[in-house]
PDB file of N, CA and C and ligand atoms in Angstrom:
ATOM      1  N   UNK A   1     -16.464  12.590  18.470  1.00 83.00           N
ATOM      2  CA  UNK A   1     -16.749  13.358  17.461  1.00 83.00           C
ATOM      3  C   UNK A   1     -17.299  12.825  16.097  1.00 83.00           C
ATOM      4  N   UNK A   2     -18.361  13.207  15.845  1.00 93.00           N
ATOM      5  CA  UNK A   2     -18.826  12.710  14.966  1.00 93.00           C
ATOM      6  C   UNK A   2     -17.932  12.133  13.852  1.00 93.00           C
ATOM      7  N   UNK A   3     -17.077  13.003  13.624  1.00 96.00           N
ATOM      8  CA  UNK A   3     -15.600  12.826  12.213  1.00 96.00           C
ATOM      9  C   UNK A   3     -15.409  11.123  12.322  1.00 96.00           C
ATOM     10  N   UNK A   4     -15.101  11.042  13.538  1.00 96.00           N
ATOM     11  CA  UNK A   4     -14.230   9.555  13.973  1.00 96.00           C
ATOM     12  C   UNK A   4     -15.338   8.783  14.032  1.00 96.00           C
ATOM     13  N   UNK A   5     -16.418   9.103  14.529  1.00 96.00           N
ATOM     14  CA  UNK A   5     -17.532   8.051  14.598  1.00 96.00           C
ATOM     15  C   UNK A   5     -17.845   7.295  13.117  1.00 96.00           C
ATOM     16  N   UNK A   6     -18.263   8.426  12.164  1.00 97.00           N
ATOM     17  CA  UNK A   6     -18.450   8.273  10.975  1.00 97.00           C
ATOM     18  C   UNK A   6     -17.075   7.226  10.173  1.00 97.00           C
ATOM     19  N   UNK A   7     -15.986   7.894  10.282  1.00 97.00           N
ATOM     20  CA  UNK A   7     -14.761   6.989   9.615  1.00 97.00           C
ATOM     21  C   UNK A   7     -14.912   5.681  10.267  1.00 97.00           C
ATOM     22  N   UNK A   8     -14.809   5.372  11.313  1.00 96.00           N
ATOM     23  CA  UNK A   8     -15.027   3.828  11.867  1.00 96.00           C
ATOM     24  C   UNK A   8     -16.047   3.395  11.227  1.00 96.00           C
ATOM     25  N   UNK A   9     -17.217   3.725  11.018  1.00 96.00           N
ATOM     26  CA  UNK A   9     -18.357   3.005  10.157  1.00 96.00           C
ATOM     27  C   UNK A   9     -18.121   2.922   8.610  1.00 96.00           C
ATOM     28  N   UNK A  10     -16.745   3.515   8.063  1.00 95.00           N
ATOM     29  CA  UNK A  10     -16.365   3.641   6.596  1.00 95.00           C
ATOM     30  C   UNK A  10     -16.946   4.787   6.086  1.00 95.00           C
ATOM     31  N   UNK A  11     -17.316   5.642   6.802  1.00 96.00           N
ATOM     32  CA  UNK A  11     -18.318   7.088   6.054  1.00 96.00           C
ATOM     33  C   UNK A  11     -17.113   8.243   6.271  1.00 96.00           C
ATOM     34  N   UNK A  12     -16.780   8.783   5.044  1.00 97.00           N
ATOM     35  CA  UNK A  12     -16.242   9.776   5.065  1.00 97.00           C
ATOM     36  C   UNK A  12     -16.829  11.097   5.017  1.00 97.00           C
ATOM     37  N   UNK A  13     -17.302  11.719   6.261  1.00 97.00           N
ATOM     38  CA  UNK A  13     -18.252  13.179   6.383  1.00 97.00           C
ATOM     39  C   UNK A  13     -17.301  14.101   6.535  1.00 97.00           C
ATOM     40  N   UNK A  14     -17.887  15.225   6.668  1.00 97.00           N
ATOM     41  CA  UNK A  14     -17.176  16.721   6.506  1.00 97.00           C
ATOM     42  C   UNK A  14     -18.024  17.522   7.027  1.00 97.00           C
ATOM     43  N   UNK A  15     -17.517  18.620   8.110  1.00 97.00           N
ATOM     44  CA  UNK A  15     -18.455  19.584   8.702  1.00 97.00           C
ATOM     45  C   UNK A  15     -18.650  20.850   7.578  1.00 97.00           C
ATOM     46  N   UNK A  16     -19.863  21.288   7.390  1.00 97.00           N
ATOM     47  CA  UNK A  16     -20.533  22.642   6.708  1.00 97.00           C
ATOM     48  C   UNK A  16     -20.905  23.382   7.750  1.00 97.00           C
ATOM     49  N   UNK A  17     -20.883  24.738   7.875  1.00 97.00           N
ATOM     50  CA  UNK A  17     -21.475  25.350   8.431  1.00 97.00           C
ATOM     51  C   UNK A  17     -22.802  25.713   7.673  1.00 97.00           C
ATOM     52  N   UNK A  18     -24.082  25.722   8.350  1.00 97.00           N
ATOM     53  CA  UNK A  18     -25.114  25.708   7.376  1.00 97.00           C
ATOM     54  C   UNK A  18     -25.525  27.899   7.402  1.00 97.00           C
ATOM     55  N   UNK A  19     -25.001  28.216   8.161  1.00 97.00           N
ATOM     56  CA  UNK A  19     -25.159  30.006   8.093  1.00 97.00           C
ATOM     57  C   UNK A  19     -24.212  30.541   7.061  1.00 97.00           C
ATOM     58  N   UNK A  20     -22.666  29.962   6.977  1.00 95.00           N
ATOM     59  CA  UNK A  20     -21.895  30.535   6.171  1.00 95.00           C
ATOM     60  C   UNK A  20     -21.209  29.777   5.134  1.00 95.00           C
ATOM     61  N   UNK A  21     -21.756  28.481   5.175  1.00 93.00           N
ATOM     62  CA  UNK A  21     -21.462  27.521   3.795  1.00 93.00           C
ATOM     63  C   UNK A  21     -20.161  27.390   3.953  1.00 93.00           C
ATOM     64  N   UNK A  22     -19.128  27.374   4.958  1.00 94.00           N
ATOM     65  CA  UNK A  22     -18.052  27.206   4.997  1.00 94.00           C
ATOM     66  C   UNK A  22     -17.679  25.864   5.492  1.00 94.00           C
ATOM     67  N   UNK A  23     -16.790  25.025   4.681  1.00 96.00           N
ATOM     68  CA  UNK A  23     -16.041  23.779   4.752  1.00 96.00           C
ATOM     69  C   UNK A  23     -15.229  23.992   5.781  1.00 96.00           C
ATOM     70  N   UNK A  24     -15.635  23.423   7.074  1.00 96.00           N
ATOM     71  CA  UNK A  24     -14.758  23.602   8.496  1.00 96.00           C
ATOM     72  C   UNK A  24     -13.474  22.535   8.151  1.00 96.00           C
ATOM     73  N   UNK A  25     -12.261  22.714   8.495  1.00 96.00           N
ATOM     74  CA  UNK A  25     -11.266  21.668   8.568  1.00 96.00           C
ATOM     75  C   UNK A  25      -9.881  22.311   9.120  1.00 96.00           C
ATOM     76  N   UNK A  26      -9.037  21.918   9.857  1.00 94.00           N
ATOM     77  CA  UNK A  26      -9.755  20.631  10.531  1.00 94.00           C
ATOM     78  C   UNK A  26     -11.236  20.236  10.924  1.00 94.00           C
ATOM     79  N   UNK A  27     -12.108  19.180  10.858  1.00 95.00           N
ATOM     80  CA  UNK A  27     -12.961  18.606  11.229  1.00 95.00           C
ATOM     81  C   UNK A  27     -13.240  19.317  12.460  1.00 95.00           C
ATOM     82  N   UNK A  28     -14.444  19.963  12.740  1.00 95.00           N
ATOM     83  CA  UNK A  28     -15.149  20.425  14.171  1.00 95.00           C
ATOM     84  C   UNK A  28     -16.405  20.820  14.008  1.00 95.00           C
ATOM     85  N   UNK A  29     -16.953  20.660  15.088  1.00 95.00           N
ATOM     86  CA  UNK A  29     -18.330  20.724  15.515  1.00 95.00           C
ATOM     87  C   UNK A  29     -18.781  22.187  15.710  1.00 95.00           C
ATOM     88  N   UNK A  30     -17.844  22.970  15.512  1.00 96.00           N
ATOM     89  CA  UNK A  30     -18.492  24.663  15.370  1.00 96.00           C
ATOM     90  C   UNK A  30     -17.553  25.193  14.037  1.00 96.00           C
ATOM     91  N   UNK A  31     -18.666  26.284  13.552  1.00 97.00           N
ATOM     92  CA  UNK A  31     -17.516  27.072  12.825  1.00 97.00           C
ATOM     93  C   UNK A  31     -16.418  27.789  13.112  1.00 97.00           C
ATOM     94  N   UNK A  32     -15.576  27.996  12.411  1.00 95.00           N
ATOM     95  CA  UNK A  32     -14.412  28.318  13.072  1.00 95.00           C
ATOM     96  C   UNK A  32     -14.248  29.620  12.508  1.00 95.00           C
ATOM     97  N   UNK A  33     -15.328  30.494  11.489  1.00 96.00           N
ATOM     98  CA  UNK A  33     -15.826  31.265  11.073  1.00 96.00           C
ATOM     99  C   UNK A  33     -16.677  32.459  11.969  1.00 96.00           C
ATOM    100  N   UNK A  34     -17.814  31.855  12.069  1.00 97.00           N
ATOM    101  CA  UNK A  34     -19.022  32.166  12.810  1.00 97.00           C
ATOM    102  C   UNK A  34     -19.516  31.405  13.959  1.00 97.00           C
ATOM    103  N   UNK A  35     -18.543  30.568  14.258  1.00 96.00           N
ATOM    104  CA  UNK A  35     -18.865  29.903  15.424  1.00 96.00           C
ATOM    105  C   UNK A  35     -20.330  29.199  15.762  1.00 96.00           C
ATOM    106  N   UNK A  36     -20.944  28.945  14.774  1.00 96.00           N
ATOM    107  CA  UNK A  36     -22.014  28.225  14.418  1.00 96.00           C
ATOM    108  C   UNK A  36     -21.944  27.007  14.635  1.00 96.00           C
ATOM    109  N   UNK A  37     -23.096  25.916  14.452  1.00 97.00           N
ATOM    110  CA  UNK A  37     -22.884  24.368  14.628  1.00 97.00           C
ATOM    111  C   UNK A  37     -22.711  23.963  13.254  1.00 97.00           C
ATOM    112  N   UNK A  38     -21.483  22.870  12.940  1.00 97.00           N
ATOM    113  CA  UNK A  38     -21.606  22.724  11.552  1.00 97.00           C
ATOM    114  C   UNK A  38     -22.557  21.534  11.489  1.00 97.00           C
ATOM    115  N   UNK A  39     -23.066  21.070  10.274  1.00 97.00           N
ATOM    116  CA  UNK A  39     -23.743  20.109   9.859  1.00 97.00           C
ATOM    117  C   UNK A  39     -22.915  19.001   9.093  1.00 97.00           C
ATOM    118  N   UNK A  40     -22.982  17.583   9.473  1.00 97.00           N
ATOM    119  CA  UNK A  40     -21.947  16.694   8.811  1.00 97.00           C
ATOM    120  C   UNK A  40     -22.585  16.211   7.533  1.00 97.00           C
ATOM    121  N   UNK A  41     -21.636  16.078   6.670  1.00 97.00           N
ATOM    122  CA  UNK A  41     -22.711  15.430   5.299  1.00 97.00           C
ATOM    123  C   UNK A  41     -21.532  14.623   4.691  1.00 97.00           C
ATOM    124  N   UNK A  42     -21.609  13.872   3.673  1.00 96.00           N
ATOM    125  CA  UNK A  42     -20.671  12.953   3.023  1.00 96.00           C
ATOM    126  C   UNK A  42     -19.685  13.817   2.298  1.00 96.00           C
ATOM    127  N   UNK A  43     -18.869  13.956   1.855  1.00 96.00           N
ATOM    128  CA  UNK A  43     -17.606  14.554   1.146  1.00 96.00           C
ATOM    129  C   UNK A  43     -17.917  14.439  -0.322  1.00 96.00           C
ATOM    130  N   UNK A  44     -17.909  15.153  -1.273  1.00 97.00           N
ATOM    131  CA  UNK A  44     -17.999  15.140  -2.284  1.00 97.00           C
ATOM    132  C   UNK A  44     -16.706  14.188  -3.061  1.00 97.00           C
ATOM    133  N   UNK A  45     -16.948  13.409  -3.912  1.00 97.00           N
ATOM    134  CA  UNK A  45     -16.099  12.929  -4.696  1.00 97.00           C
ATOM    135  C   UNK A  45     -16.496  12.734  -5.943  1.00 97.00           C
ATOM    136  N   UNK A  46     -15.010  12.700  -6.926  1.00 98.00           N
ATOM    137  CA  UNK A  46     -13.894  12.326  -6.496  1.00 98.00           C
ATOM    138  C   UNK A  46     -13.144  13.518  -5.989  1.00 98.00           C
ATOM    139  N   UNK A  47     -11.942  12.818  -5.272  1.00 98.00           N
ATOM    140  CA  UNK A  47     -11.079  14.043  -4.871  1.00 98.00           C
ATOM    141  C   UNK A  47      -9.903  14.415  -5.895  1.00 98.00           C
ATOM    142  N   UNK A  48      -8.847  14.972  -5.834  1.00 98.00           N
ATOM    143  CA  UNK A  48      -7.635  15.345  -6.654  1.00 98.00           C
ATOM    144  C   UNK A  48      -6.542  14.920  -5.895  1.00 98.00           C
ATOM    145  N   UNK A  49      -5.711  14.196  -6.724  1.00 98.00           N
ATOM    146  CA  UNK A  49      -4.656  13.833  -5.946  1.00 98.00           C
ATOM    147  C   UNK A  49      -3.719  15.037  -6.147  1.00 98.00           C
ATOM    148  N   UNK A  50      -3.256  15.305  -4.695  1.00 98.00           N
ATOM    149  CA  UNK A  50      -2.149  16.737  -4.782  1.00 98.00           C
ATOM    150  C   UNK A  50      -0.968  16.333  -4.953  1.00 98.00           C
ATOM    151  N   UNK A  51      -0.300  15.176  -4.137  1.00 98.00           N
ATOM    152  CA  UNK A  51       1.051  14.761  -4.310  1.00 98.00           C
ATOM    153  C   UNK A  51       1.004  13.407  -3.641  1.00 98.00           C
ATOM    154  N   UNK A  52       1.896  12.498  -4.222  1.00 98.00           N
ATOM    155  CA  UNK A  52       2.402  11.148  -3.652  1.00 98.00           C
ATOM    156  C   UNK A  52       3.934  10.704  -3.321  1.00 98.00           C
ATOM    157  N   UNK A  53       4.012  10.128  -2.470  1.00 97.00           N
ATOM    158  CA  UNK A  53       5.473   9.473  -2.386  1.00 97.00           C
ATOM    159  C   UNK A  53       5.140   7.927  -2.200  1.00 97.00           C
ATOM    160  N   UNK A  54       6.456   7.369  -2.564  1.00 95.00           N
ATOM    161  CA  UNK A  54       6.757   6.067  -1.874  1.00 95.00           C
ATOM    162  C   UNK A  54       7.437   5.579  -0.799  1.00 95.00           C
ATOM    163  N   UNK A  55       7.356   5.071  -0.322  1.00 92.00           N
ATOM    164  CA  UNK A  55       7.919   4.465   1.036  1.00 92.00           C
ATOM    165  C   UNK A  55       8.061   2.924   1.207  1.00 92.00           C
ATOM    166  N   UNK A  56       8.633   2.141   1.309  1.00 93.00           N
ATOM    167  CA  UNK A  56       8.952   0.614   1.748  1.00 93.00           C
ATOM    168  C   UNK A  56       8.103  -0.046   0.493  1.00 93.00           C
ATOM    169  N   UNK A  57       8.024   0.478  -0.616  1.00 90.00           N
ATOM    170  CA  UNK A  57       6.959  -0.109  -1.550  1.00 90.00           C
ATOM    171  C   UNK A  57       5.477   0.243  -1.590  1.00 90.00           C
ATOM    172  N   UNK A  58       5.488   1.017  -0.587  1.00 95.00           N
ATOM    173  CA  UNK A  58       4.016   1.725  -0.493  1.00 95.00           C
ATOM    174  C   UNK A  58       3.860   2.789  -1.063  1.00 95.00           C
ATOM    175  N   UNK A  59       2.839   3.437  -1.476  1.00 97.00           N
ATOM    176  CA  UNK A  59       2.199   4.681  -1.970  1.00 97.00           C
ATOM    177  C   UNK A  59       1.830   5.332  -0.886  1.00 97.00           C
ATOM    178  N   UNK A  60       2.266   6.578  -0.622  1.00 98.00           N
ATOM    179  CA  UNK A  60       1.399   7.431   0.024  1.00 98.00           C
ATOM    180  C   UNK A  60       1.028   8.881  -0.518  1.00 98.00           C
ATOM    181  N   UNK A  61       0.083   9.374  -0.329  1.00 98.00           N
ATOM    182  CA  UNK A  61      -1.018  10.733  -1.063  1.00 98.00           C
ATOM    183  C   UNK A  61      -1.429  11.524  -0.318  1.00 98.00           C
ATOM    184  N   UNK A  62      -1.409  12.546  -0.773  1.00 98.00           N
ATOM    185  CA  UNK A  62      -2.528  13.439  -0.095  1.00 98.00           C
ATOM    186  C   UNK A  62      -3.240  13.970  -1.145  1.00 98.00           C
ATOM    187  N   UNK A  63      -4.995  13.886  -0.395  1.00 98.00           N
ATOM    188  CA  UNK A  63      -6.179  14.084  -1.660  1.00 98.00           C
ATOM    189  C   UNK A  63      -6.691  15.250  -1.288  1.00 98.00           C
ATOM    190  N   UNK A  64      -6.953  16.295  -2.133  1.00 98.00           N
ATOM    191  CA  UNK A  64      -8.095  17.600  -1.623  1.00 98.00           C
ATOM    192  C   UNK A  64      -9.407  17.205  -2.621  1.00 98.00           C
ATOM    193  N   UNK A  65     -10.162  17.538  -1.691  1.00 98.00           N
ATOM    194  CA  UNK A  65     -11.317  17.436  -1.913  1.00 98.00           C
ATOM    195  C   UNK A  65     -12.517  18.621  -1.855  1.00 98.00           C
ATOM    196  N   UNK A  66     -12.960  19.435  -2.575  1.00 97.00           N
ATOM    197  CA  UNK A  66     -13.961  20.024  -2.918  1.00 97.00           C
ATOM    198  C   UNK A  66     -13.015  21.492  -2.706  1.00 97.00           C
ATOM    199  N   UNK A  67     -11.883  21.475  -3.460  1.00 95.00           N
ATOM    200  CA  UNK A  67     -11.278  22.519  -3.627  1.00 95.00           C
ATOM    201  C   UNK A  67     -10.251  22.922  -2.378  1.00 95.00           C
ATOM    202  N   UNK A  68     -10.924  22.316  -0.980  1.00 94.00           N
ATOM    203  CA  UNK A  68     -10.159  22.979   0.278  1.00 94.00           C
ATOM    204  C   UNK A  68     -10.213  21.950   1.443  1.00 94.00           C
ATOM    205  N   UNK A  69     -10.555  20.836   1.421  1.00 96.00           N
ATOM    206  CA  UNK A  69     -10.140  19.596   2.461  1.00 96.00           C
ATOM    207  C   UNK A  69      -8.876  18.787   1.856  1.00 96.00           C
ATOM    208  N   UNK A  70      -7.886  19.104   2.505  1.00 97.00           N
ATOM    209  CA  UNK A  70      -6.896  17.879   2.322  1.00 97.00           C
ATOM    210  C   UNK A  70      -6.652  16.766   3.047  1.00 97.00           C
ATOM    211  N   UNK A  71      -6.501  15.931   2.854  1.00 97.00           N
ATOM    212  CA  UNK A  71      -6.373  14.277   3.828  1.00 97.00           C
ATOM    213  C   UNK A  71      -5.303  13.577   3.294  1.00 97.00           C
ATOM    214  N   UNK A  72      -4.668  13.216   4.255  1.00 97.00           N
ATOM    215  CA  UNK A  72      -3.245  12.390   3.963  1.00 97.00           C
ATOM    216  C   UNK A  72      -3.872  10.773   3.756  1.00 97.00           C
ATOM    217  N   UNK A  73      -3.367   9.700   3.049  1.00 98.00           N
ATOM    218  CA  UNK A  73      -3.564   8.271   3.223  1.00 98.00           C
ATOM    219  C   UNK A  73      -2.736   7.421   2.321  1.00 98.00           C
ATOM    220  N   UNK A  74      -3.371   6.172   2.641  1.00 98.00           N
ATOM    221  CA  UNK A  74      -2.082   5.449   1.388  1.00 98.00           C
ATOM    222  C   UNK A  74      -3.238   5.225   0.099  1.00 98.00           C
ATOM    223  N   UNK A  75      -2.320   4.980  -1.340  1.00 98.00           N
ATOM    224  CA  UNK A  75      -2.481   5.142  -2.134  1.00 98.00           C
ATOM    225  C   UNK A  75      -2.528   3.420  -2.991  1.00 98.00           C
ATOM    226  N   UNK A  76      -3.398   2.884  -3.562  1.00 97.00           N
ATOM    227  CA  UNK A  76      -3.830   1.716  -4.105  1.00 97.00           C
ATOM    228  C   UNK A  76      -3.689   1.949  -5.589  1.00 97.00           C
ATOM    229  N   UNK A  77      -2.885   1.613  -6.613  1.00 93.00           N
ATOM    230  CA  UNK A  77      -3.130   1.743  -8.005  1.00 93.00           C
ATOM    231  C   UNK A  77      -2.044   0.735  -8.722  1.00 93.00           C
ATOM    232  N   UNK A  78      -2.865   0.479  -9.516  1.00 91.00           N
ATOM    233  CA  UNK A  78      -1.807  -0.775 -11.047  1.00 91.00           C
ATOM    234  C   UNK A  78      -0.883  -0.128 -11.083  1.00 91.00           C
ATOM    235  N   UNK A  79      -0.968   1.157 -11.686  1.00 91.00           N
ATOM    236  CA  UNK A  79      -0.132   1.929 -12.942  1.00 91.00           C
ATOM    237  C   UNK A  79       0.748   3.267 -12.174  1.00 91.00           C
ATOM    238  N   UNK A  80       1.372   3.886 -12.386  1.00 92.00           N
ATOM    239  CA  UNK A  80       1.976   5.128 -12.060  1.00 92.00           C
ATOM    240  C   UNK A  80       0.932   6.325 -11.696  1.00 92.00           C
ATOM    241  N   UNK A  81       0.835   6.818 -10.447  1.00 96.00           N
ATOM    242  CA  UNK A  81       0.093   7.717 -10.066  1.00 96.00           C
ATOM    243  C   UNK A  81       0.178   9.162 -11.062  1.00 96.00           C
ATOM    244  N   UNK A  82      -0.413   9.823 -11.156  1.00 97.00           N
ATOM    245  CA  UNK A  82       0.162  11.336 -11.606  1.00 97.00           C
ATOM    246  C   UNK A  82      -0.698  12.357 -10.639  1.00 97.00           C
ATOM    247  N   UNK A  83      -0.391  13.252 -10.778  1.00 98.00           N
ATOM    248  CA  UNK A  83      -0.861  14.275 -10.163  1.00 98.00           C
ATOM    249  C   UNK A  83      -1.817  15.150 -10.793  1.00 98.00           C
ATOM    250  N   UNK A  84      -2.841  15.427  -9.976  1.00 98.00           N
ATOM    251  CA  UNK A  84      -4.460  15.984 -10.883  1.00 98.00           C
ATOM    252  C   UNK A  84      -5.064  15.046 -10.982  1.00 98.00           C
ATOM    253  N   UNK A  85      -4.831  13.734 -11.304  1.00 97.00           N
ATOM    254  CA  UNK A  85      -5.712  12.597 -11.565  1.00 97.00           C
ATOM    255  C   UNK A  85      -7.331  12.593 -10.159  1.00 97.00           C
ATOM    256  N   UNK A  86      -8.267  12.191 -10.499  1.00 98.00           N
ATOM    257  CA  UNK A  86      -9.169  12.105 -10.164  1.00 98.00           C
ATOM    258  C   UNK A  86      -9.158  10.479  -8.872  1.00 98.00           C
ATOM    259  N   UNK A  87      -9.348  10.697  -7.579  1.00 98.00           N
ATOM    260  CA  UNK A  87      -9.327   9.515  -6.913  1.00 98.00           C
ATOM    261  C   UNK A  87     -10.450   9.493  -6.135  1.00 98.00           C
ATOM    262  N   UNK A  88     -10.638   8.200  -5.604  1.00 98.00           N
ATOM    263  CA  UNK A  88     -11.736   8.279  -4.393  1.00 98.00           C
ATOM    264  C   UNK A  88     -11.515   7.555  -3.674  1.00 98.00           C
ATOM    265  N   UNK A  89     -12.257   7.336  -2.061  1.00 98.00           N
ATOM    266  CA  UNK A  89     -11.791   6.569  -1.242  1.00 98.00           C
ATOM    267  C   UNK A  89     -12.080   5.389  -1.279  1.00 98.00           C
ATOM    268  N   UNK A  90     -11.290   4.927  -0.952  1.00 97.00           N
ATOM    269  CA  UNK A  90     -11.425   2.961  -1.180  1.00 97.00           C
ATOM    270  C   UNK A  90     -11.850   2.481   0.342  1.00 97.00           C
ATOM    271  N   UNK A  91     -11.228   3.075   1.025  1.00 97.00           N
ATOM    272  CA  UNK A  91     -12.002   2.498   2.552  1.00 97.00           C
ATOM    273  C   UNK A  91     -11.284   3.670   3.525  1.00 97.00           C
ATOM    274  N   UNK A  92     -12.153   3.853   4.561  1.00 98.00           N
ATOM    275  CA  UNK A  92     -11.172   4.837   5.611  1.00 98.00           C
ATOM    276  C   UNK A  92     -11.736   4.660   7.227  1.00 98.00           C
ATOM    277  N   UNK A  93     -10.995   4.471   7.856  1.00 97.00           N
ATOM    278  CA  UNK A  93     -11.337   4.250   9.478  1.00 97.00           C
ATOM    279  C   UNK A  93     -10.823   4.998  10.173  1.00 97.00           C
ATOM    280  N   UNK A  94     -10.671   4.813  11.468  1.00 96.00           N
ATOM    281  CA  UNK A  94     -10.290   5.773  12.168  1.00 96.00           C
ATOM    282  C   UNK A  94      -9.550   4.839  13.600  1.00 96.00           C
ATOM    283  N   UNK A  95      -8.286   4.800  13.502  1.00 94.00           N
ATOM    284  CA  UNK A  95      -7.143   4.258  14.656  1.00 94.00           C
ATOM    285  C   UNK A  95      -6.191   5.228  15.531  1.00 94.00           C
ATOM    286  N   UNK A  96      -6.597   5.721  16.450  1.00 94.00           N
ATOM    287  CA  UNK A  96      -5.781   7.079  17.276  1.00 94.00           C
ATOM    288  C   UNK A  96      -5.874   8.321  16.340  1.00 94.00           C
ATOM    289  N   UNK A  97      -5.945   7.852  14.508  1.00 94.00           N
ATOM    290  CA  UNK A  97      -6.185   9.162  13.981  1.00 94.00           C
ATOM    291  C   UNK A  97      -6.625   8.291  12.637  1.00 94.00           C
ATOM    292  N   UNK A  98      -7.026   9.641  11.896  1.00 96.00           N
ATOM    293  CA  UNK A  98      -7.871   8.799  10.339  1.00 96.00           C
ATOM    294  C   UNK A  98      -7.145   8.232   9.544  1.00 96.00           C
ATOM    295  N   UNK A  99      -7.689   6.992   8.989  1.00 97.00           N
ATOM    296  CA  UNK A  99      -6.919   6.345   8.213  1.00 97.00           C
ATOM    297  C   UNK A  99      -7.362   6.323   6.794  1.00 97.00           C
ATOM    298  N   UNK A 100      -7.266   6.597   5.784  1.00 98.00           N
ATOM    299  CA  UNK A 100      -7.629   6.401   4.615  1.00 98.00           C
ATOM    300  C   UNK A 100      -6.991   5.665   3.706  1.00 98.00           C
ATOM    301  N   UNK A 101      -7.532   4.910   2.291  1.00 98.00           N
ATOM    302  CA  UNK A 101      -7.202   4.326   1.609  1.00 98.00           C
ATOM    303  C   UNK A 101      -7.732   4.932   0.199  1.00 98.00           C
ATOM    304  N   UNK A 102      -6.926   5.106  -0.886  1.00 98.00           N
ATOM    305  CA  UNK A 102      -7.611   5.978  -1.955  1.00 98.00           C
ATOM    306  C   UNK A 102      -7.144   4.950  -3.363  1.00 98.00           C
ATOM    307  N   UNK A 103      -7.994   4.740  -4.273  1.00 98.00           N
ATOM    308  CA  UNK A 103      -7.411   4.387  -5.733  1.00 98.00           C
ATOM    309  C   UNK A 103      -8.223   5.574  -6.296  1.00 98.00           C
ATOM    310  N   UNK A 104      -7.666   5.019  -7.747  1.00 96.00           N
ATOM    311  CA  UNK A 104      -7.926   6.180  -9.197  1.00 96.00           C
ATOM    312  C   UNK A 104      -9.121   5.948  -9.121  1.00 96.00           C
ATOM    313  N   UNK A 105      -9.805   6.899  -9.802  1.00 92.00           N
ATOM    314  CA  UNK A 105     -11.252   6.382 -10.112  1.00 92.00           C
ATOM    315  C   UNK A 105     -11.145   5.562 -11.385  1.00 92.00           C
TER     316      UNK A 105
HETATM  317 ZN1  LIG B 201     -20.297  29.860   9.921  1.00 60.81          ZN
END
């Protein structure tokens, strides 16, 4: 899928349906509403930190983009994170599953 190939190239893209403007998530080549082909585009940044947790000295988080797409990943920040703050994709990749690292804006 294009989603995975783009992630491997460090690009976070999302599928949007050109017919009904639906952002399809989980990512798919076809729209879950009208079954048309989706178009891939870069996700709008920044995202919003929805929740986070600490494990083994590392931070993990859930980030929401465009009020609809939620992605999990690692969080890198100097000071304590706060739910609701804006974060950007620091890096991304694909290794059996999507890998994201976020950092505060
Ligand atoms: Zn559609």
